[in-house]
mmCIF file of C-alpha atoms in Angstrom:
data_model
loop_
_atom_site.group_PDB
_atom_site.id
_atom_site.type_symbol
_atom_site.label_atom_id
_atom_site.label_comp_id
_atom_site.label_asym_id
_atom_site.label_seq_id
_atom_site.Cartn_x
_atom_site.Cartn_y
_atom_site.Cartn_z
ATOM 1 C CA MET D 1 -33.415 -21.284 -6.477
ATOM 2 C CA PRO D 2 -30.981 -22.802 -9.149
ATOM 3 C CA MET D 3 -28.080 -22.984 -6.384
ATOM 4 C CA THR D 4 -30.612 -24.753 -4.175
ATOM 5 C CA ARG D 5 -30.876 -27.366 -7.228
ATOM 6 C CA VAL D 6 -26.247 -27.151 -6.958
ATOM 7 C CA HIS D 7 -26.933 -27.538 -3.880
ATOM 8 C CA GLU D 8 -29.699 -31.000 -3.581
ATOM 9 C CA ARG D 9 -26.413 -32.897 -6.195
ATOM 10 C CA LEU D 10 -24.165 -31.931 -4.237
ATOM 11 C CA ALA D 11 -24.373 -32.639 -0.607
ATOM 12 C CA PRO D 12 -25.111 -36.536 -1.525
ATOM 13 C CA ILE D 13 -21.714 -36.418 -2.860
ATOM 14 C CA ILE D 14 -19.789 -34.939 0.047
ATOM 15 C CA ALA D 15 -21.817 -36.249 2.894
ATOM 16 C CA ALA D 16 -20.904 -39.580 1.354
ATOM 17 C CA GLY D 17 -17.360 -38.731 1.544
ATOM 18 C CA GLU D 18 -16.723 -39.188 -2.560
ATOM 19 C CA ALA D 19 -16.193 -35.490 -2.904
ATOM 20 C CA ALA D 20 -12.568 -34.624 -3.972
ATOM 21 C CA SER D 21 -11.194 -31.487 -4.544
ATOM 22 C CA CYS D 22 -7.768 -30.869 -6.005
ATOM 23 C CA ALA D 23 -5.039 -27.269 -4.725
ATOM 24 C CA LEU D 24 -6.639 -25.821 -7.715
ATOM 25 C CA VAL D 25 -9.601 -25.742 -7.096
ATOM 26 C CA ASP D 26 -9.595 -25.368 -3.233
ATOM 27 C CA LEU D 27 -7.701 -21.442 -3.854
ATOM 28 C CA GLU D 28 -10.440 -20.295 -6.010
ATOM 29 C CA VAL D 29 -12.875 -21.226 -3.575
ATOM 30 C CA LEU D 30 -10.519 -19.988 -1.162
ATOM 31 C CA PHE D 31 -10.138 -16.575 -3.075
ATOM 32 C CA SER D 32 -14.675 -16.189 -2.253
ATOM 33 C CA ALA D 33 -13.791 -15.938 1.444
ATOM 34 C CA ARG D 34 -14.644 -11.515 2.261
ATOM 35 C CA ASN D 35 -12.176 -12.292 5.748
ATOM 36 C CA ALA D 36 -9.680 -14.551 7.300
ATOM 37 C CA ARG D 37 -12.317 -16.423 9.943
ATOM 38 C CA GLU D 38 -14.621 -16.607 7.147
ATOM 39 C CA TYR D 39 -11.479 -18.246 5.325
ATOM 40 C CA GLU D 40 -10.691 -20.278 7.345
ATOM 41 C CA ARG D 41 -14.122 -21.766 7.860
ATOM 42 C CA ILE D 42 -13.740 -22.900 4.146
ATOM 43 C CA ARG D 43 -10.655 -23.862 4.353
ATOM 44 C CA SER D 44 -11.479 -26.165 7.352
ATOM 45 C CA ARG D 45 -14.545 -28.087 6.355
ATOM 46 C CA ARG D 46 -12.435 -28.375 2.191
ATOM 47 C CA GLU D 47 -10.344 -29.920 4.339
ATOM 48 C CA LEU D 48 -12.866 -32.566 6.110
ATOM 49 C CA SER D 49 -14.572 -32.716 3.224
ATOM 50 C CA TYR D 50 -13.022 -33.325 0.454
ATOM 51 C CA LEU D 51 -10.199 -36.219 -0.400
ATOM 52 C CA HIS D 52 -7.529 -34.837 -2.091
ATOM 53 C CA VAL D 53 -6.246 -35.027 -5.325
ATOM 54 C CA PRO D 54 -1.935 -33.861 -5.851
ATOM 55 C CA ASN D 55 -1.213 -31.798 -8.535
ATOM 56 C CA SER D 56 2.651 -32.981 -9.467
ATOM 57 C CA ASP D 57 4.578 -31.897 -12.810
ATOM 58 C CA ALA D 58 2.348 -34.946 -14.802
ATOM 59 C CA ILE D 59 -0.391 -33.311 -14.268
ATOM 60 C CA LEU D 60 1.057 -29.846 -15.702
ATOM 61 C CA ASN D 61 2.663 -31.946 -18.172
ATOM 62 C CA ARG D 62 -1.121 -33.867 -19.402
ATOM 63 C CA ALA D 63 -1.820 -29.921 -19.470
ATOM 64 C CA ILE D 64 0.143 -29.048 -21.081
ATOM 65 C CA GLU D 65 -0.119 -31.986 -23.668
ATOM 66 C CA VAL D 66 -4.139 -31.837 -23.977
ATOM 67 C CA GLN D 67 -3.620 -28.369 -24.793
ATOM 68 C CA GLY D 68 -1.697 -29.095 -27.676
ATOM 69 C CA LYS D 69 -4.483 -31.821 -29.017
ATOM 70 C CA LEU D 70 -6.660 -29.038 -28.319
ATOM 71 C CA ALA D 71 -4.200 -26.342 -30.946
ATOM 72 C CA LYS D 72 -4.433 -29.245 -33.593
ATOM 73 C CA ARG D 73 -8.530 -28.511 -33.328
ATOM 74 C CA GLY D 74 -8.184 -25.048 -32.971
ATOM 75 C CA GLN D 75 -9.564 -25.456 -29.037
ATOM 76 C CA HIS D 76 -5.773 -24.754 -27.106
ATOM 77 C CA ARG D 77 -7.556 -21.372 -25.436
ATOM 78 C CA ILE D 78 -9.641 -23.176 -22.627
ATOM 79 C CA PRO D 79 -8.201 -21.481 -18.373
ATOM 80 C CA ILE D 80 -5.125 -23.288 -17.294
ATOM 81 C CA PRO D 81 -6.932 -23.677 -14.519
ATOM 82 C CA ASP D 82 -9.630 -25.749 -15.905
ATOM 83 C CA LEU D 83 -6.829 -27.823 -18.456
ATOM 84 C CA ILE D 84 -4.431 -28.828 -14.873
ATOM 85 C CA ILE D 85 -8.475 -29.821 -12.751
ATOM 86 C CA ALA D 86 -8.890 -31.784 -15.696
ATOM 87 C CA ALA D 87 -4.920 -33.699 -15.815
ATOM 88 C CA ALA D 88 -5.760 -33.287 -12.060
ATOM 89 C CA ALA D 89 -9.088 -35.740 -12.158
ATOM 90 C CA GLU D 90 -7.510 -37.927 -15.240
ATOM 91 C CA SER D 91 -5.257 -39.019 -13.357
ATOM 92 C CA ALA D 92 -7.135 -39.917 -10.065
ATOM 93 C CA GLY D 93 -10.443 -41.413 -12.001
ATOM 94 C CA LEU D 94 -12.390 -39.300 -11.252
ATOM 95 C CA THR D 95 -14.772 -37.595 -12.569
ATOM 96 C CA VAL D 96 -15.684 -33.724 -13.648
ATOM 97 C CA LEU D 97 -18.160 -32.630 -12.097
ATOM 98 C CA HIS D 98 -18.569 -29.780 -13.647
ATOM 99 C CA TYR D 99 -20.879 -26.136 -14.896
ATOM 100 C CA ASP D 100 -18.360 -25.691 -17.461
ATOM 101 C CA ALA D 101 -18.091 -26.229 -21.413
ATOM 102 C CA ASP D 102 -14.097 -26.445 -21.898
ATOM 103 C CA PHE D 103 -14.347 -29.688 -19.607
ATOM 104 C CA ASP D 104 -16.280 -31.507 -22.861
ATOM 105 C CA LEU D 105 -13.292 -29.464 -24.717
ATOM 106 C CA ILE D 106 -11.205 -31.445 -22.812
ATOM 107 C CA ALA D 107 -13.163 -34.991 -22.379
ATOM 108 C CA ALA D 108 -13.537 -34.516 -25.852
ATOM 109 C CA VAL D 109 -9.507 -35.684 -26.406
ATOM 110 C CA THR D 110 -8.730 -37.032 -23.458
ATOM 111 C CA SER D 111 -12.480 -39.780 -23.169
ATOM 112 C CA GLN D 112 -12.271 -38.419 -19.759
ATOM 113 C CA PRO D 113 -15.521 -38.944 -17.807
ATOM 114 C CA VAL D 114 -16.602 -34.985 -16.972
ATOM 115 C CA GLU D 115 -20.440 -34.299 -15.997
ATOM 116 C CA TRP D 116 -22.792 -30.821 -15.336
ATOM 117 C CA LEU D 117 -23.499 -30.443 -12.215
ATOM 118 C CA VAL D 118 -26.964 -29.419 -12.930
ATOM 119 C CA PRO D 119 -28.257 -28.521 -16.752
ATOM 120 C CA ARG D 120 -25.965 -26.105 -18.848
ATOM 121 C CA GLY D 121 -28.288 -23.187 -18.208
ATOM 122 C CA THR D 122 -29.367 -23.274 -15.095
ATOM 123 C CA VAL D 123 -26.874 -21.331 -13.077
#
């Protein structure tokens, strides 16, 4: 029941109105919709349930800056969406809840707060 653990962790955060998203995350989530009806249902729920963090040129420039810092460590091949998501969260002062070790690598150069949604290797 690994996904149950994810739900148990996220549900209270979402219910409290403390979850945030940006357009890039929304696009990734909406990609999984199987049809137009499901797409609209997911989109509507996300609009009602998540705070919106805007993406901007400043966020994209920060992602490039972080990628450069990672390049100095030989770790710059992190997926571009992860860099942008982390930069958006950082600009909003938010903690990135994740299940992806790339966010730990990003945090090593930004010092921004990141946290595994559930323990690594459990999903």
